[in-house]
Structures are given as structure tokens and as C-alpha cells.
Phi, psi and omega in degrees: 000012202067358216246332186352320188280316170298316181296304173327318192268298175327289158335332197267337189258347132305268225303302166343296165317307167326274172314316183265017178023051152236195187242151175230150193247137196229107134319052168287124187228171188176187185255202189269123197062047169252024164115358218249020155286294182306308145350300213253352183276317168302296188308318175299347201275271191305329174314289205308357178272339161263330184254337175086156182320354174213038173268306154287165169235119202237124174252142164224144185238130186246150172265133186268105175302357165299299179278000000 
């Protein structure tokens, strides 16, 4: 995907997560159409492939610029 250094900086900070059994919050941001969908849909992909479909909880939240 190209993303591979992002993805990367995700993963650690799962493992990271993990390890310390807290919870952590991850901001993307970017401007419109640089990936950052594309972005969090690989990750989640690969999370639920490791943990399987109920290892994590995963929240995701979008900002409306307007609101």
C-alpha cells in the first residue's frame, strides 16, 4: 500500500497497548484524499487478523468540520 512506515508506527503502538493493558488514542489526520481511511482500514484489517474479531475494541470516531 505505501503505507508500510505508518503501518508500522501503528503496530508498535498496539503492541505497546498491549503490553502495558492501557488504552490508547491515535489521531489521523491529513488533508482530503491523502489515505487516512485507507490508512486505519489496513490497520484494522491486520489488527482483527491477529487478534481475531474479538480480541480488540476498537472505537472509531470522524470529525465533522463544520460541527
Amino acid at each position: 500500500m505505501g503505507r508500510e512506515r505508518e503501518l508500522a508506527t501503528l503496530d508498535a503502538l498496539l503492541a505497546q497497548t498491549v503490553a502495558e493493558e492501557t488504552a490508547t488514542a491515535v489521531v489521523i489526520t491529513g488533508p482530503a484524499g491523502i489515505g487516512k481511511t485507507r490508512l486505519a482500514s489496513e490497520f484494522l484489517a491486520r489488527t482483527r487478523a491477529r487478534f481475531g474479531p474479538d480480541g480488540v475494541t476498537v472505537w472509531l470516531v470522524r470529525g465533522d468540520p463544520v460541527g
